[in-house]
Short mmCIF file of C-alpha atoms in Angstrom, two decimals:
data_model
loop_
_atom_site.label_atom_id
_atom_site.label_comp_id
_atom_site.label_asym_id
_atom_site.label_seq_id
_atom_site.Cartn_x
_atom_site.Cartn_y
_atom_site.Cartn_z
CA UNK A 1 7.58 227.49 -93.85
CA UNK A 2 8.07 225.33 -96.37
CA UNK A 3 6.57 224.05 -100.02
CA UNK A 4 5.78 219.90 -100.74
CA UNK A 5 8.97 219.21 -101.54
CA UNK A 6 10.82 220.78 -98.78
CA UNK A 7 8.54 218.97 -96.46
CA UNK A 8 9.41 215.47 -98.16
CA UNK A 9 12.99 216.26 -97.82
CA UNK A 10 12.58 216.70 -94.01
CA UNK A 11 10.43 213.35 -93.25
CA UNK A 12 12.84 211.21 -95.81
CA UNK A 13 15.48 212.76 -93.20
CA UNK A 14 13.91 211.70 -89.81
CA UNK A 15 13.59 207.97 -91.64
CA UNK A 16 16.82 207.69 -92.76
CA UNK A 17 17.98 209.08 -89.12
CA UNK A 18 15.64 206.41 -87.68
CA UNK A 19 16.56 203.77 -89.22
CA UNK A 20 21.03 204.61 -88.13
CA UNK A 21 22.31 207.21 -90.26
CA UNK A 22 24.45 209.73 -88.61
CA UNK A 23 23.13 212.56 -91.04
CA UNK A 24 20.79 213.08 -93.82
CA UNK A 25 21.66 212.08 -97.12
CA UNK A 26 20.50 215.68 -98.13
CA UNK A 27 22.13 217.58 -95.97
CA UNK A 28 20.10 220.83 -95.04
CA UNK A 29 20.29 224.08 -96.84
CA UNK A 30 18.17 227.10 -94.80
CA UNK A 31 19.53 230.12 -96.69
CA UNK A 32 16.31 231.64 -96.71
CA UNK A 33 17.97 234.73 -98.27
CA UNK A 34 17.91 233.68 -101.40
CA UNK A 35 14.29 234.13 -101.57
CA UNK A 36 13.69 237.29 -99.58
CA UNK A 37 12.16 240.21 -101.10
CA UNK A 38 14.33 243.32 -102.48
CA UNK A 39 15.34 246.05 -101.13
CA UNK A 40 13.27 248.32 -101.66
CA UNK A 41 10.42 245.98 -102.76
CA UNK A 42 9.72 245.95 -105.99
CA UNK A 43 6.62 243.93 -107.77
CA UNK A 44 7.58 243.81 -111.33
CA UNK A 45 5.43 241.19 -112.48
CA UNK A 46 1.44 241.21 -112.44
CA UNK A 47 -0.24 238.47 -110.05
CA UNK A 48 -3.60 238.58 -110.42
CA UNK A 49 -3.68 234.77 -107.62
CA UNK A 50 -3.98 237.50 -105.55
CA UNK A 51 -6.49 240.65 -106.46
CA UNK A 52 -9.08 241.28 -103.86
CA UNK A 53 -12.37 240.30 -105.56
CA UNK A 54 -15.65 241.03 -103.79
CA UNK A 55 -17.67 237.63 -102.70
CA UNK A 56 -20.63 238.04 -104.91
CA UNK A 57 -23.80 236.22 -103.89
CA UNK A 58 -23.85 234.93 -107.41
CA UNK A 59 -23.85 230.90 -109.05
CA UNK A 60 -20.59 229.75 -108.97
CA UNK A 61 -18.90 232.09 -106.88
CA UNK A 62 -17.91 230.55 -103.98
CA UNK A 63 -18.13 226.76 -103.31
CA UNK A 64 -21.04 225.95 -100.97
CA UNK A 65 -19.84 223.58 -97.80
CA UNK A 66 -23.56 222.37 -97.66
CA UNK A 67 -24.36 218.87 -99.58
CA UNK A 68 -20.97 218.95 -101.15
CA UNK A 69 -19.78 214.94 -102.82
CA UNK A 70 -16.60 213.95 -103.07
CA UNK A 71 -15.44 211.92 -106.49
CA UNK A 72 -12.58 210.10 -107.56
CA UNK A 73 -11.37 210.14 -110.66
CA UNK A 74 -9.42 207.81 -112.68
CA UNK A 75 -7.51 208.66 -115.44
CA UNK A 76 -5.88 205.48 -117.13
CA UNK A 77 -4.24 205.32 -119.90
CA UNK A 78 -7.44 204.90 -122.19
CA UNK A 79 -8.63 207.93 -120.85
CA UNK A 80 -5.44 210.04 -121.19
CA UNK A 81 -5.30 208.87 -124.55
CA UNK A 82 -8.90 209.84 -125.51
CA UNK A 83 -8.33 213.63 -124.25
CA UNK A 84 -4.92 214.14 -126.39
CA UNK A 85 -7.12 213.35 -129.11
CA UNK A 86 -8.79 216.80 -128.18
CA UNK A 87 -5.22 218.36 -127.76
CA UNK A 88 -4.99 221.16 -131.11
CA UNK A 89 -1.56 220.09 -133.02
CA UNK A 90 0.08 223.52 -131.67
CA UNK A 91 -0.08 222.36 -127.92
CA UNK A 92 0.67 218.49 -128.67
CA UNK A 93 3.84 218.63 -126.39
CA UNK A 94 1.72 219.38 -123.16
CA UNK A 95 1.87 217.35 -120.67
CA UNK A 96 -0.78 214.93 -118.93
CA UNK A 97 -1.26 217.40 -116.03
CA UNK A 98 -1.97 220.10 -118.48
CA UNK A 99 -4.54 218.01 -120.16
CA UNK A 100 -6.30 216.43 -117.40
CA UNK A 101 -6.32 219.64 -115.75
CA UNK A 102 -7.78 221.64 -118.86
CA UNK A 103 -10.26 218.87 -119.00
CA UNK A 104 -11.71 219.27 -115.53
CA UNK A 105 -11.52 223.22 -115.47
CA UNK A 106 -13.86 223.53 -118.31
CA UNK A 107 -16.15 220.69 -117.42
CA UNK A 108 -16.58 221.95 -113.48
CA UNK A 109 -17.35 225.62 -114.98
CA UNK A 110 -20.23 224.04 -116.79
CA UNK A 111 -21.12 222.36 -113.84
CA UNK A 112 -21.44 225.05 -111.36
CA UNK A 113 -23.60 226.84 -114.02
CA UNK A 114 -21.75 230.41 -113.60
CA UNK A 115 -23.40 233.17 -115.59
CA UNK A 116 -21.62 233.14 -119.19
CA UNK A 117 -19.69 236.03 -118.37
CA UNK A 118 -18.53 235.69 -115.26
CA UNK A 119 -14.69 235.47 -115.07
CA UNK A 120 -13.32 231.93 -113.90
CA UNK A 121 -10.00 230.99 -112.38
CA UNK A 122 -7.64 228.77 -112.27
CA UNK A 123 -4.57 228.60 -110.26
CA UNK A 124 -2.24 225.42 -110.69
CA UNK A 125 0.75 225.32 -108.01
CA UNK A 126 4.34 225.26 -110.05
CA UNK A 127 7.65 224.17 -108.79
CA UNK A 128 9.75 226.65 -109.35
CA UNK A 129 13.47 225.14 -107.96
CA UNK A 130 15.13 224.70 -110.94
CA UNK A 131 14.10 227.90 -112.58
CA UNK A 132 16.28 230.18 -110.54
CA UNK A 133 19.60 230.70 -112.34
CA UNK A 134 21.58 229.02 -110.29
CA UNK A 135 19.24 226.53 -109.10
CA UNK A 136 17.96 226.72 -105.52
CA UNK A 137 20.34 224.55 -103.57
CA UNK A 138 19.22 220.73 -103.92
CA UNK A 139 18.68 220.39 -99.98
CA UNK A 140 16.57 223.79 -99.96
CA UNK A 141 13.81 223.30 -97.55
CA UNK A 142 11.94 226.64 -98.09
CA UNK A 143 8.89 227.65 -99.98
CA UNK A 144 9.70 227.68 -103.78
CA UNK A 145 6.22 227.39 -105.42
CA UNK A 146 4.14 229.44 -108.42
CA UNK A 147 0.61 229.81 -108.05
CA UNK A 148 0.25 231.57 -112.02
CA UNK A 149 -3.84 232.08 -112.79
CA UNK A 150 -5.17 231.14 -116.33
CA UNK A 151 -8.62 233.33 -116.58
CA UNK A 152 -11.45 232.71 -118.69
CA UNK A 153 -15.34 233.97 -118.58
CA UNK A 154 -17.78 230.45 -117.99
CA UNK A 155 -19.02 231.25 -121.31
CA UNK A 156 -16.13 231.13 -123.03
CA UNK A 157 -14.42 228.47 -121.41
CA UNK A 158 -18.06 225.82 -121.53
CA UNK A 159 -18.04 227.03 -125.73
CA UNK A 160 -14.72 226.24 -127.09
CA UNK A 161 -12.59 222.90 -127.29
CA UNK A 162 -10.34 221.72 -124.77
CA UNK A 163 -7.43 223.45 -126.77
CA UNK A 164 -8.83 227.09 -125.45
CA UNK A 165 -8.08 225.73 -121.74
CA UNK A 166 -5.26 224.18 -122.58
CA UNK A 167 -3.27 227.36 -124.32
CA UNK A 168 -4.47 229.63 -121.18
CA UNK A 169 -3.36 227.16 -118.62
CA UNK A 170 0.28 226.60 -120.56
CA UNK A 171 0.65 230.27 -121.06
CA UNK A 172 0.03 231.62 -116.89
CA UNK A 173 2.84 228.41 -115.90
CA UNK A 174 4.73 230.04 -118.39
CA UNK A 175 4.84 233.43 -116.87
CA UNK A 176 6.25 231.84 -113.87
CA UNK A 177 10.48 232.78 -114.24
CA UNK A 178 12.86 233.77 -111.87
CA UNK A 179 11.91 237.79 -111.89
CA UNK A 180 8.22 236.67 -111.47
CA UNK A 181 9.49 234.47 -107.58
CA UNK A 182 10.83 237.69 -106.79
CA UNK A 183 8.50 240.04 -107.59
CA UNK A 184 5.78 237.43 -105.51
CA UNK A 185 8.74 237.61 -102.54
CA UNK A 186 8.10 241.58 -102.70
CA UNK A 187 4.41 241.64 -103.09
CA UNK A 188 4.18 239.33 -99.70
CA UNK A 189 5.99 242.11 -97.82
CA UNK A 190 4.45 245.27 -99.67
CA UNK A 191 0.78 243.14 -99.16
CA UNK A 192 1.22 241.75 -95.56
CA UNK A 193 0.84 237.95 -97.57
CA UNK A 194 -2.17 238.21 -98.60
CA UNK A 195 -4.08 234.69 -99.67
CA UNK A 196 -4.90 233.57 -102.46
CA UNK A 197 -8.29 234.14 -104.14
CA UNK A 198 -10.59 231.81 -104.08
CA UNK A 199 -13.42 233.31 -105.73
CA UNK A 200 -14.33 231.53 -108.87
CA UNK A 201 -11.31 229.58 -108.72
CA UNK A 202 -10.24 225.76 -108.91
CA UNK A 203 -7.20 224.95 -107.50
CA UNK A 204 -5.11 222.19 -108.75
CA UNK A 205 -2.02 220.37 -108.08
CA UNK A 206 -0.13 217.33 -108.96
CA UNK A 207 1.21 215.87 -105.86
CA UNK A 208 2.47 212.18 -107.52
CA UNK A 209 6.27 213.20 -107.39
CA UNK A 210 6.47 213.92 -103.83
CA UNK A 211 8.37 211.28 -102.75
CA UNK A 212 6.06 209.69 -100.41
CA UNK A 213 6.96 206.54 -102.16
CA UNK A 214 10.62 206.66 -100.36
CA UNK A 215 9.32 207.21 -96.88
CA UNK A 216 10.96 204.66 -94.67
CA UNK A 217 11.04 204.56 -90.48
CA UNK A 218 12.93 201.60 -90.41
CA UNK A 219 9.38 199.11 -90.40
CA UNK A 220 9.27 198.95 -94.80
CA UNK A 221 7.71 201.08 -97.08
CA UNK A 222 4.70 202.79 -96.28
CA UNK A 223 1.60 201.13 -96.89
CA UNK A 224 0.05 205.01 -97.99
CA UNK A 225 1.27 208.74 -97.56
CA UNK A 226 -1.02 210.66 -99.72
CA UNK A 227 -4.00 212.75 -99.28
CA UNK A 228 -6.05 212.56 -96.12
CA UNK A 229 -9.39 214.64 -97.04
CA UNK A 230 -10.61 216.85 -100.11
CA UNK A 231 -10.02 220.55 -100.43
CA UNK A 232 -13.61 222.05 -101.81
CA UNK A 233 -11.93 224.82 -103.66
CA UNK A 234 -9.30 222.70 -106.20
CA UNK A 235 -8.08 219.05 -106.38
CA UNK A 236 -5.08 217.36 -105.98
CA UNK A 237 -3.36 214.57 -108.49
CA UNK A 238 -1.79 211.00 -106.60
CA UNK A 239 -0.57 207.95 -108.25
CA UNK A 240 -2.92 205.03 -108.39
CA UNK A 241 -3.53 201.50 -109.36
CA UNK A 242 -6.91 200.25 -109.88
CA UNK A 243 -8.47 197.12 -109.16
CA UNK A 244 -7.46 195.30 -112.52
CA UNK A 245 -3.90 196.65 -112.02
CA UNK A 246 -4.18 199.37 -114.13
CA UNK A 247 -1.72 202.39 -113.08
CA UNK A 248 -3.08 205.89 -114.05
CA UNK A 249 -3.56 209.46 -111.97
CA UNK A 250 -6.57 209.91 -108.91
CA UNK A 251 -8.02 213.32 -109.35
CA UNK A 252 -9.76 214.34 -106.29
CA UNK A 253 -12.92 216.41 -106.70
CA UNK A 254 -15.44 218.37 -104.34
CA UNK A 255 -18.95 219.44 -105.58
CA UNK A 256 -22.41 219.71 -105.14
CA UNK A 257 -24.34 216.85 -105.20
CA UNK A 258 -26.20 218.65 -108.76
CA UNK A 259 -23.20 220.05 -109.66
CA UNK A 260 -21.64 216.72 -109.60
CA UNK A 261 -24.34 214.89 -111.86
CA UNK A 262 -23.57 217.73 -114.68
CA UNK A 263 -19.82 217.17 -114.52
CA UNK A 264 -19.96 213.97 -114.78
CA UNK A 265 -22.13 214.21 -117.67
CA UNK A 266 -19.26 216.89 -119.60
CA UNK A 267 -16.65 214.53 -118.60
CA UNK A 268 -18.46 211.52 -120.11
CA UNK A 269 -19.56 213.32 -123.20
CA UNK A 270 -15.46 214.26 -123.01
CA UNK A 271 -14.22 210.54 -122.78
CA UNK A 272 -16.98 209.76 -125.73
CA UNK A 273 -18.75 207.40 -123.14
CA UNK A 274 -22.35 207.22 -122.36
CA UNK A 275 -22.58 208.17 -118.84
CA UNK A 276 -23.18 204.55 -117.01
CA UNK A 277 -19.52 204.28 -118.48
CA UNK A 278 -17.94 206.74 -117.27
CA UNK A 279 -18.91 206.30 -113.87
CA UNK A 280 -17.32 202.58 -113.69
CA UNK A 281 -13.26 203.76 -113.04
CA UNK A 282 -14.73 206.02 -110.13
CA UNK A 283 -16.98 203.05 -108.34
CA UNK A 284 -13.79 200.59 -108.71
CA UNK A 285 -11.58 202.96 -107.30
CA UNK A 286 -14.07 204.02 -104.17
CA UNK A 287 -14.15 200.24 -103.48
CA UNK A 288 -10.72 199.79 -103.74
CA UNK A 289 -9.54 202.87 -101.26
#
């Protein structure tokens, strides 16, 4: 029904209703045509989110529900600064979503221990409002989100520098333009909207813009509006301080309890910290929450 976004829009409304206005500040644009699929459909763009891979019984295929830990992770400014040290001079201008996330894709593939040639996914959620030509009407309240794949075999991905993560990752949000929303509009009808994969695949995405921040029902701010449990398949970024004040990004991740020892390891050898270190930000944070 609708994407993050759209649902902030609608909550900020019901506040700002609650607390006397006559009418949203927003007001409401449905036009769900925009978005609908062509006549005929046509799928003009590949989308490989959504191929129909068999559930092998193999390492790193599916995530296992049983003895799965959940982890924090902190990334202050210290650490974002250590991994664009990593970042190749070509793919400088990337963002700190792109590098966090290339970070944790290739140190969770070495931590579920895939075989080396096994292909690995990843699928990071992308706005996509602004790049429909004209924009999607500012008080649009429909689904207007991406979910582009980067893919990569284990071996691959656990043997070359963060830069190899990094270029697939930029390159599949890339792909994601105003012919590719449509052709995804006609796939959901010519597919019956199919899901997602999930097989070998992290998801990720960075929820700190929502606009939870704003949400007012005439008794203050609120004290927290973010995430309420983990998602085993993919993690999503919040806004955090820690206990010494220090603002940075919460990455939430699910693993199991081995596979969690040998990611942290990869992310401390990442962060050049032994691994006592590098398991301080996530203890502060745990005590904090």
């Amino acid at each position: 029904m609708s994407d993050a976004e759209g649902v902030m829009q609608f909550i900020c409304a019901i506040g700002e209703m609650a607390r006397g206005a006559r009418a949203p500040s927003i007001p409401a644009a449905w036009e769900r045509h925009i978005l609908c699929a062509s006549v005929p459909p046509r799928v003009t763009c590949r989308h490989p989110e959504y191929d129909e891979l068999p559930y092998p019984d193999t390492q790193g295929s599916i995530m296992p529900l049983d003895y799965i830990t959940h982890k924090p992770l902190f990334f202050g400014p210290k650490e974002i600064s250590v991994l664009r040290r990593l970042v190749p001079p070509n793919l400088s201008g990337c963002s700190t979503f792109e590098v966090i996330t290339a970070c944790l894709w290739k140190c969770r593939t070495v931590a579920i221990q895939s075989h080396p040639e096994e292909e690995m996914r990843l699928i990071c959620a992308v706005n996509a409002r602004k790049i429909f030509n004209p924009p999607l009407p500012l008080g649009y309240y429909g689904n207007s989100f991406a979910l582009p794949v980067a893919v990569a075999t284990a071996g691959d991905l656990a043997k070359n520098p963060l830069g190899f993560a990094l270029e697939l990752m930029k390159k599949a949000k890339a792909d994601v333009t105003e012919e590719y929303m449509r052709s995804v509009a006609s796939l959901m009808v010519t597919r019956g909207r199919p899901n997602y994969t999930i097989v070998r695949t992290y998801v990720v995405s960075d929820v700190r813009y929502a606009g939870t921040e704003a949400l007012d029902f005439g008794w203050g701010k609120a004290v927290y509006a973010g995430l309420t449990k983990y998602v085993p398949v993919g993690s999503f970024y919040i806004p955090f301080t820690s206990n010494e004040g220090e603002k940075g990004i919460l990455a939430l991740l699910c693993l199991p309890r081995p596979a969690m020892e040998i990611f942290e390891r990869e992310l401390a050898k990442m962060l050049m910290k032994d691994h006592e270190t590098a398991k301080t930000p996530s203890k502060s944070i745990v005590s904090s929450m």
